[in-house]
Amino acid sequence: PLPREYRTLPNMASVVRVLQSSWRPAAYQLFRSCTKENFRAVLRYCHTYYSQQSFVLLTTVFRPGLVGFAGAAAGVFGLYNSTEKVNDDDITLMVKRAKLMLEQDKTVEAEIILHQALKLSQARQIDYAIAYVYDMLGDLALNQKHWSKAERLFKETLSVLVSSGTDQDDNAILEISLKIAGIYVNQGRLHLAQQGFQWCVRTLEDKVANKAPEEDTVLLLGMCLHHYAVFSASQGQLFHARTLLNKALQICRSVQGEDHPQTGVLLNDLGTMYAQQGLYEDAMTCFQEAKEVAEKSSVEDLPAILCNLGTALMHKEQLTEARKTFDEALALAHKNNDGLSKKEVLQCLKDLEEAENANKSSTKKSDT
């Protein structure tokens, strides 16, 4: 929840709701109505949804559909807690304009504005503003899959943070390090990626164990465990991946609740890992629980979850139930105008048809 002093800001509740569904068109209208006074508060407490939307790109190499923990960390934007009195309103407005350009998919214009904001921040030697803009430029490069450019920009962000006295275990450092680890994955630098994930998880576990952690810190640990689990699974380390994912699931349930959309995402991912190991009963249990969560809080995830459940049923040779499940998924995809899910469901139905034909052939041979 937002601190009490920010709950009274104009339209704050609406801003939070829209930013939770990152990059949707309605956010543009809300940004237009944001006043200069509350804009930095919006950025500080809600930007994590934008950074996580970018970070989704890092996991699509393994399997699409994974997301980060909602509200995981204030990250670099916690630097706006600085008490330094500087006249940075024009920089703030530049950032706001850049956000508007991004909402309209005008990435070239947004990047030009951000470089102007960076130049002004550097001229005034405002460290937190420099780090802030570098991070935004890094996210922009990440969205465009310019891995080397994103790596350089995030490392510039880290350099500014460290030189300004930010602790090594600060959430901002850890969140950016997590992004860099994901970049290494996409560059094929897997050893460096593993070291990065391990360092993030180990540092956050120590921080949670030895300090009185804020909720953001615990959720950031959950996000790191999740992404490390996805990476481990992609390397065939499925038992290790399941261990990491179970820890992430425990954090999500305890902090965000049983019915939070992220709980459903993690259950779906855990079921996928069970299925990859041939443990279809365990997989179906996870998929069924994920389905129940999605029905309550994230209907848009249902087609993918139902596809996974149907595939597990198919492997258990429960073909009739599998077809019912796939048909339900296809109907939902049509209803949601979800072309990607529709394509996936149709492929699943094609696989089911092959399994049904093979089953019929086997039955005929046994009869003869």
Short mmCIF file of C-alpha atoms in Angstrom, two decimals:
data_model
loop_
_atom_site.label_atom_id
_atom_site.label_comp_id
_atom_site.label_asym_id
_atom_site.label_seq_id
_atom_site.Cartn_x
_atom_site.Cartn_y
_atom_site.Cartn_z
CA PRO A 1 0.00 0.00 0.00
CA LEU A 2 1.02 3.59 -0.55
CA PRO A 3 2.17 5.60 2.46
CA ARG A 4 -0.68 7.55 4.00
CA GLU A 5 0.63 10.93 2.86
CA TYR A 6 0.36 9.86 -0.79
CA ARG A 7 -3.10 8.33 -0.61
CA THR A 8 -4.67 11.77 -0.70
CA LEU A 9 -2.97 12.83 -3.92
CA PRO A 10 -5.38 13.52 -6.79
CA ASN A 11 -6.27 10.44 -8.83
CA MET A 12 -3.61 8.34 -7.05
CA ALA A 13 -5.81 5.26 -6.72
CA SER A 14 -6.67 5.42 -10.43
CA VAL A 15 -3.04 5.91 -11.37
CA VAL A 16 -2.00 2.87 -9.37
CA ARG A 17 -4.67 0.68 -10.96
CA VAL A 18 -3.64 1.64 -14.47
CA LEU A 19 0.07 1.36 -13.87
CA GLN A 20 -0.49 -2.15 -12.52
CA SER A 21 -1.50 -3.10 -16.06
CA SER A 22 1.57 -1.50 -17.59
CA TRP A 23 1.61 0.24 -20.94
CA ARG A 24 -2.12 0.15 -21.56
CA PRO A 25 -3.59 3.13 -23.47
CA ALA A 26 -5.59 4.40 -20.49
CA ALA A 27 -2.31 5.26 -18.77
CA TYR A 28 -1.75 8.00 -21.35
CA GLN A 29 -4.90 9.82 -20.27
CA LEU A 30 -3.94 9.55 -16.63
CA PHE A 31 -0.47 10.88 -17.24
CA ARG A 32 -1.99 13.88 -18.96
CA SER A 33 -4.02 14.63 -15.84
CA CYS A 34 -1.14 14.11 -13.39
CA THR A 35 -0.05 17.32 -11.76
CA LYS A 36 3.58 18.28 -11.51
CA GLU A 37 3.40 17.93 -7.73
CA ASN A 38 2.25 14.31 -7.62
CA PHE A 39 4.09 13.01 -10.68
CA ARG A 40 7.27 12.04 -8.84
CA ALA A 41 5.24 10.20 -6.23
CA VAL A 42 3.54 8.24 -9.00
CA LEU A 43 6.90 7.35 -10.52
CA ARG A 44 8.47 6.41 -7.23
CA TYR A 45 5.75 4.02 -6.08
CA CYS A 46 4.48 2.69 -9.39
CA HIS A 47 7.39 2.60 -11.84
CA THR A 48 8.18 -0.98 -10.89
CA TYR A 49 5.27 -2.10 -13.10
CA TYR A 50 6.91 -0.47 -16.11
CA SER A 51 10.33 -1.97 -15.35
CA GLN A 52 8.79 -5.41 -14.90
CA GLN A 53 6.91 -5.07 -18.19
CA SER A 54 10.32 -4.57 -19.79
CA PHE A 55 11.77 -7.47 -17.83
CA VAL A 56 9.18 -9.86 -19.26
CA LEU A 57 11.28 -9.73 -22.44
CA LEU A 58 14.10 -11.45 -20.61
CA THR A 59 12.06 -14.58 -19.92
CA THR A 60 10.43 -15.03 -23.32
CA VAL A 61 13.55 -16.83 -24.53
CA PHE A 62 12.58 -19.73 -22.27
CA ARG A 63 8.79 -19.64 -22.41
CA PRO A 64 6.38 -16.74 -22.97
CA GLY A 65 3.97 -15.47 -20.37
CA LEU A 66 6.15 -15.09 -17.27
CA VAL A 67 5.86 -11.89 -15.30
CA GLY A 68 7.58 -10.32 -12.33
CA PHE A 69 6.15 -9.83 -8.86
CA ALA A 70 3.70 -6.94 -8.82
CA GLY A 71 5.04 -4.10 -6.74
CA ALA A 72 8.31 -5.93 -6.21
CA ALA A 73 10.63 -3.01 -5.65
CA ALA A 74 10.76 0.74 -5.87
CA GLY A 75 14.25 0.25 -7.33
CA VAL A 76 16.08 3.27 -8.66
CA PHE A 77 13.02 5.35 -8.06
CA GLY A 78 13.56 5.14 -4.34
CA LEU A 79 16.26 7.70 -5.02
CA TYR A 80 13.51 10.27 -5.26
CA ASN A 81 13.37 10.10 -1.48
CA SER A 82 16.44 12.34 -1.60
CA THR A 83 16.10 15.45 0.54
CA GLU A 84 18.50 17.36 -1.70
CA LYS A 85 16.88 20.68 -2.62
CA VAL A 86 17.37 21.19 -6.32
CA ASN A 87 15.31 22.83 -9.01
CA ASP A 88 14.62 19.66 -11.01
CA ASP A 89 11.01 20.32 -12.02
CA ASP A 90 12.02 20.73 -15.67
CA ILE A 91 13.82 17.37 -15.57
CA THR A 92 10.70 15.78 -14.08
CA LEU A 93 8.57 17.24 -16.82
CA MET A 94 10.99 15.97 -19.48
CA VAL A 95 10.66 12.48 -18.02
CA LYS A 96 6.90 12.87 -18.04
CA ARG A 97 6.98 13.85 -21.71
CA ALA A 98 9.18 10.85 -22.49
CA LYS A 99 6.66 8.57 -20.78
CA LEU A 100 3.89 10.03 -22.90
CA MET A 101 5.92 9.43 -26.05
CA LEU A 102 6.46 5.81 -25.02
CA GLU A 103 2.72 5.42 -24.43
CA GLN A 104 2.22 6.48 -28.05
CA ASP A 105 5.01 4.13 -29.27
CA LYS A 106 7.12 7.14 -30.26
CA THR A 107 10.35 5.58 -29.02
CA VAL A 108 12.69 7.79 -31.08
CA GLU A 109 11.15 10.97 -29.70
CA ALA A 110 11.18 9.52 -26.16
CA GLU A 111 14.86 8.66 -26.41
CA ILE A 112 15.72 12.18 -27.62
CA ILE A 113 13.88 13.70 -24.65
CA LEU A 114 15.55 11.32 -22.21
CA HIS A 115 19.00 12.23 -23.54
CA GLN A 116 18.10 15.90 -23.04
CA ALA A 117 17.06 15.13 -19.47
CA LEU A 118 20.28 13.18 -18.94
CA LYS A 119 22.43 16.05 -20.23
CA LEU A 120 20.64 18.51 -17.95
CA SER A 121 20.94 16.17 -14.95
CA GLN A 122 24.66 15.74 -15.56
CA ALA A 123 25.18 19.50 -15.93
CA ARG A 124 23.52 20.02 -12.55
CA GLN A 125 25.29 16.98 -11.04
CA ILE A 126 22.05 15.49 -9.68
CA ASP A 127 23.05 11.88 -9.11
CA TYR A 128 19.59 10.46 -8.47
CA ALA A 129 18.24 12.08 -11.65
CA ILE A 130 21.20 10.79 -13.70
CA ALA A 131 20.65 7.24 -12.43
CA TYR A 132 16.92 7.55 -13.01
CA VAL A 133 17.27 8.56 -16.66
CA TYR A 134 19.99 5.99 -17.36
CA ASP A 135 17.66 3.31 -16.00
CA MET A 136 14.82 4.50 -18.24
CA LEU A 137 17.11 4.48 -21.27
CA GLY A 138 18.20 0.98 -20.31
CA ASP A 139 14.58 -0.18 -20.13
CA LEU A 140 13.95 1.36 -23.55
CA ALA A 141 16.90 -0.52 -25.05
CA LEU A 142 15.67 -3.67 -23.31
CA ASN A 143 12.24 -3.33 -24.92
CA GLN A 144 13.92 -3.02 -28.30
CA LYS A 145 16.11 -6.08 -27.57
CA HIS A 146 19.29 -4.05 -27.97
CA TRP A 147 21.07 -6.19 -25.42
CA SER A 148 24.56 -4.64 -25.55
CA LYS A 149 23.18 -1.13 -25.39
CA ALA A 150 20.92 -2.01 -22.47
CA GLU A 151 23.83 -3.66 -20.66
CA ARG A 152 25.98 -0.53 -21.04
CA LEU A 153 23.20 1.76 -19.83
CA PHE A 154 22.37 -0.35 -16.79
CA LYS A 155 26.06 -0.56 -15.88
CA GLU A 156 26.23 3.24 -16.15
CA THR A 157 23.28 3.35 -13.75
CA LEU A 158 25.10 1.09 -11.31
CA SER A 159 28.24 3.21 -11.57
CA VAL A 160 26.30 6.37 -10.65
CA LEU A 161 24.56 4.63 -7.76
CA VAL A 162 27.77 3.20 -6.30
CA SER A 163 29.69 6.46 -6.69
CA SER A 164 26.89 8.33 -4.91
CA GLY A 165 27.21 6.04 -1.88
CA THR A 166 24.39 3.56 -2.49
CA ASP A 167 24.86 0.34 -0.49
CA GLN A 168 25.70 -2.81 -2.42
CA ASP A 169 22.59 -4.56 -1.06
CA ASP A 170 20.27 -1.66 -1.90
CA ASN A 171 17.18 -2.76 -3.81
CA ALA A 172 18.05 -0.43 -6.69
CA ILE A 173 21.43 -2.16 -7.16
CA LEU A 174 19.84 -5.59 -6.95
CA GLU A 175 16.99 -4.85 -9.35
CA ILE A 176 19.37 -3.55 -12.01
CA SER A 177 21.73 -6.48 -11.44
CA LEU A 178 18.80 -8.81 -12.07
CA LYS A 179 18.12 -7.09 -15.39
CA ILE A 180 21.79 -7.42 -16.38
CA ALA A 181 21.70 -11.15 -15.56
CA GLY A 182 18.72 -11.47 -17.90
CA ILE A 183 20.62 -9.63 -20.61
CA TYR A 184 23.49 -12.11 -20.26
CA VAL A 185 20.99 -14.92 -20.89
CA ASN A 186 19.87 -13.36 -24.16
CA GLN A 187 23.51 -12.82 -25.18
CA GLY A 188 24.32 -16.48 -24.49
CA ARG A 189 26.73 -15.57 -21.67
CA LEU A 190 25.19 -18.21 -19.45
CA HIS A 191 27.98 -18.50 -16.87
CA LEU A 192 27.78 -14.77 -16.14
CA ALA A 193 23.98 -15.01 -16.06
CA GLN A 194 24.08 -17.76 -13.46
CA GLN A 195 26.56 -15.83 -11.34
CA GLY A 196 24.30 -12.78 -11.54
CA PHE A 197 21.16 -14.65 -10.50
CA GLN A 198 23.02 -16.38 -7.67
CA TRP A 199 24.42 -13.11 -6.36
CA CYS A 200 21.02 -11.41 -6.40
CA VAL A 201 19.31 -14.28 -4.58
CA ARG A 202 22.10 -14.77 -2.04
CA THR A 203 22.36 -11.05 -1.26
CA LEU A 204 18.61 -10.67 -0.83
CA GLU A 205 18.32 -13.80 1.32
CA ASP A 206 21.02 -12.41 3.63
CA LYS A 207 19.30 -9.04 3.69
CA VAL A 208 15.94 -10.57 4.59
CA ALA A 209 17.48 -12.83 7.24
CA ASN A 210 19.68 -10.24 8.95
CA LYS A 211 17.67 -7.05 8.71
CA ALA A 212 14.07 -6.02 9.29
CA PRO A 213 13.10 -6.15 5.62
CA GLU A 214 10.43 -4.01 4.01
CA GLU A 215 7.77 -5.72 1.95
CA ASP A 216 9.40 -4.46 -1.26
CA THR A 217 12.61 -6.29 -0.36
CA VAL A 218 10.83 -9.59 0.27
CA LEU A 219 8.94 -9.29 -3.00
CA LEU A 220 12.13 -8.47 -4.88
CA LEU A 221 13.61 -11.70 -3.48
CA GLY A 222 10.55 -13.52 -4.82
CA MET A 223 11.07 -12.00 -8.27
CA CYS A 224 14.77 -12.97 -8.27
CA LEU A 225 13.92 -16.53 -7.24
CA HIS A 226 11.33 -16.71 -10.01
CA HIS A 227 13.67 -15.56 -12.77
CA TYR A 228 16.52 -17.71 -11.49
CA ALA A 229 14.12 -20.68 -11.53
CA VAL A 230 13.18 -20.01 -15.16
CA PHE A 231 16.86 -19.79 -16.08
CA SER A 232 17.68 -23.02 -14.22
CA ALA A 233 14.83 -24.84 -15.95
CA SER A 234 16.12 -23.67 -19.34
CA GLN A 235 19.47 -25.26 -18.45
CA GLY A 236 17.82 -28.58 -17.59
CA GLN A 237 18.26 -28.09 -13.82
CA LEU A 238 14.62 -28.88 -13.14
CA PHE A 239 14.90 -30.06 -9.53
CA HIS A 240 16.83 -26.90 -8.60
CA ALA A 241 14.31 -24.81 -10.54
CA ARG A 242 11.41 -26.36 -8.63
CA THR A 243 13.13 -25.63 -5.32
CA LEU A 244 13.60 -21.97 -6.26
CA LEU A 245 10.06 -21.67 -7.59
CA ASN A 246 8.55 -23.16 -4.44
CA LYS A 247 10.37 -20.51 -2.40
CA ALA A 248 9.04 -17.80 -4.69
CA LEU A 249 5.53 -19.22 -4.39
CA GLN A 250 5.75 -19.27 -0.60
CA ILE A 251 6.76 -15.59 -0.60
CA CYS A 252 3.98 -14.63 -3.00
CA ARG A 253 1.32 -16.44 -0.99
CA SER A 254 2.45 -14.97 2.33
CA VAL A 255 2.85 -11.38 1.11
CA GLN A 256 0.42 -10.97 -1.80
CA GLY A 257 -2.17 -13.62 -0.97
CA GLU A 258 -3.54 -16.91 -2.28
CA ASP A 259 -5.69 -15.23 -4.93
CA HIS A 260 -3.12 -12.77 -6.31
CA PRO A 261 -2.51 -13.13 -10.09
CA GLN A 262 1.20 -13.74 -9.47
CA THR A 263 0.32 -16.74 -7.30
CA GLY A 264 -1.45 -18.19 -10.33
CA VAL A 265 1.54 -17.45 -12.57
CA LEU A 266 3.91 -19.25 -10.21
CA LEU A 267 1.59 -22.24 -9.84
CA ASN A 268 1.38 -22.47 -13.63
CA ASP A 269 5.18 -22.34 -13.94
CA LEU A 270 5.59 -24.96 -11.21
CA GLY A 271 3.13 -27.22 -12.98
CA THR A 272 5.10 -26.79 -16.20
CA MET A 273 8.28 -27.91 -14.47
CA TYR A 274 6.53 -30.97 -13.01
CA ALA A 275 5.24 -31.81 -16.49
CA GLN A 276 8.73 -31.49 -17.98
CA GLN A 277 9.82 -34.19 -15.52
CA GLY A 278 6.89 -36.45 -16.37
CA LEU A 279 5.19 -35.84 -13.01
CA TYR A 280 1.79 -35.22 -14.55
CA GLU A 281 -0.33 -35.75 -11.42
CA ASP A 282 1.61 -33.04 -9.59
CA ALA A 283 1.46 -30.89 -12.69
CA MET A 284 -2.34 -31.18 -12.94
CA THR A 285 -2.72 -30.25 -9.27
CA CYS A 286 -0.70 -27.05 -9.87
CA PHE A 287 -2.57 -26.21 -13.08
CA GLN A 288 -5.94 -26.73 -11.38
CA GLU A 289 -4.94 -24.40 -8.53
CA ALA A 290 -3.62 -21.86 -11.05
CA LYS A 291 -6.95 -22.07 -12.92
CA GLU A 292 -8.89 -21.32 -9.74
CA VAL A 293 -6.72 -18.27 -9.03
CA ALA A 294 -7.01 -16.98 -12.62
CA GLU A 295 -10.81 -17.32 -12.55
CA LYS A 296 -10.85 -14.92 -9.60
CA SER A 297 -8.19 -12.40 -10.50
CA SER A 298 -6.65 -12.76 -13.98
CA VAL A 299 -9.04 -14.15 -16.59
CA GLU A 300 -6.60 -13.21 -19.36
CA ASP A 301 -4.23 -15.94 -18.11
CA LEU A 302 -6.85 -18.69 -18.28
CA PRO A 303 -6.34 -19.87 -21.89
CA ALA A 304 -2.63 -20.55 -21.31
CA ILE A 305 -3.29 -22.33 -18.01
CA LEU A 306 -6.06 -24.42 -19.56
CA CYS A 307 -3.73 -25.34 -22.43
CA ASN A 308 -1.17 -26.61 -19.94
CA LEU A 309 -3.83 -28.51 -17.98
CA GLY A 310 -5.18 -30.06 -21.18
CA THR A 311 -1.69 -31.12 -22.26
CA ALA A 312 -1.11 -32.83 -18.89
CA LEU A 313 -4.47 -34.63 -19.23
CA MET A 314 -3.47 -35.71 -22.74
CA HIS A 315 -0.23 -37.23 -21.42
CA LYS A 316 -2.28 -39.10 -18.82
CA GLU A 317 -4.39 -40.40 -21.75
CA GLN A 318 -7.51 -38.67 -20.41
CA LEU A 319 -8.31 -37.53 -23.93
CA THR A 320 -12.00 -36.69 -23.44
CA GLU A 321 -11.23 -34.38 -20.52
CA ALA A 322 -8.33 -32.90 -22.46
CA ARG A 323 -10.62 -31.99 -25.37
CA LYS A 324 -13.13 -30.33 -23.02
CA THR A 325 -10.31 -28.30 -21.49
CA PHE A 326 -8.90 -27.22 -24.87
CA ASP A 327 -12.39 -26.26 -26.10
CA GLU A 328 -12.87 -24.10 -23.02
CA ALA A 329 -9.49 -22.45 -23.64
CA LEU A 330 -10.37 -21.77 -27.29
CA ALA A 331 -13.72 -20.21 -26.35
CA LEU A 332 -11.99 -17.89 -23.87
CA ALA A 333 -9.34 -16.92 -26.41
CA HIS A 334 -12.10 -16.00 -28.90
CA LYS A 335 -13.96 -14.04 -26.23
CA ASN A 336 -10.81 -12.09 -25.23
CA ASN A 337 -9.73 -11.51 -28.86
CA ASP A 338 -6.44 -13.13 -27.85
CA GLY A 339 -4.80 -14.18 -31.11
CA LEU A 340 -1.66 -15.61 -29.51
CA SER A 341 -3.59 -17.84 -27.10
CA LYS A 342 -5.88 -18.94 -29.94
CA LYS A 343 -2.88 -20.02 -31.98
CA GLU A 344 -1.48 -22.00 -29.04
CA VAL A 345 -4.82 -23.70 -28.34
CA LEU A 346 -5.25 -24.70 -31.98
CA GLN A 347 -1.80 -26.30 -31.90
CA CYS A 348 -2.78 -28.18 -28.74
CA LEU A 349 -5.97 -29.40 -30.44
CA LYS A 350 -3.91 -30.59 -33.40
CA ASP A 351 -1.65 -32.57 -31.03
CA LEU A 352 -4.75 -33.99 -29.34
CA GLU A 353 -6.19 -35.12 -32.66
CA GLU A 354 -2.96 -36.97 -33.42
CA ALA A 355 -3.11 -38.63 -29.99
CA GLU A 356 -6.74 -39.62 -30.55
CA ASN A 357 -5.90 -41.13 -33.97
CA ALA A 358 -2.97 -43.03 -32.49
CA ASN A 359 -5.23 -44.32 -29.71
CA LYS A 360 -7.81 -45.49 -32.25
CA SER A 361 -5.13 -47.27 -34.30
CA SER A 362 -3.83 -48.98 -31.18
CA THR A 363 -7.35 -50.10 -30.24
CA LYS A 364 -7.97 -51.58 -33.71
CA LYS A 365 -4.70 -53.53 -33.61
CA SER A 366 -5.51 -54.96 -30.19
CA ASP A 367 -8.98 -56.01 -31.42
CA THR A 368 -7.49 -57.89 -34.34
#
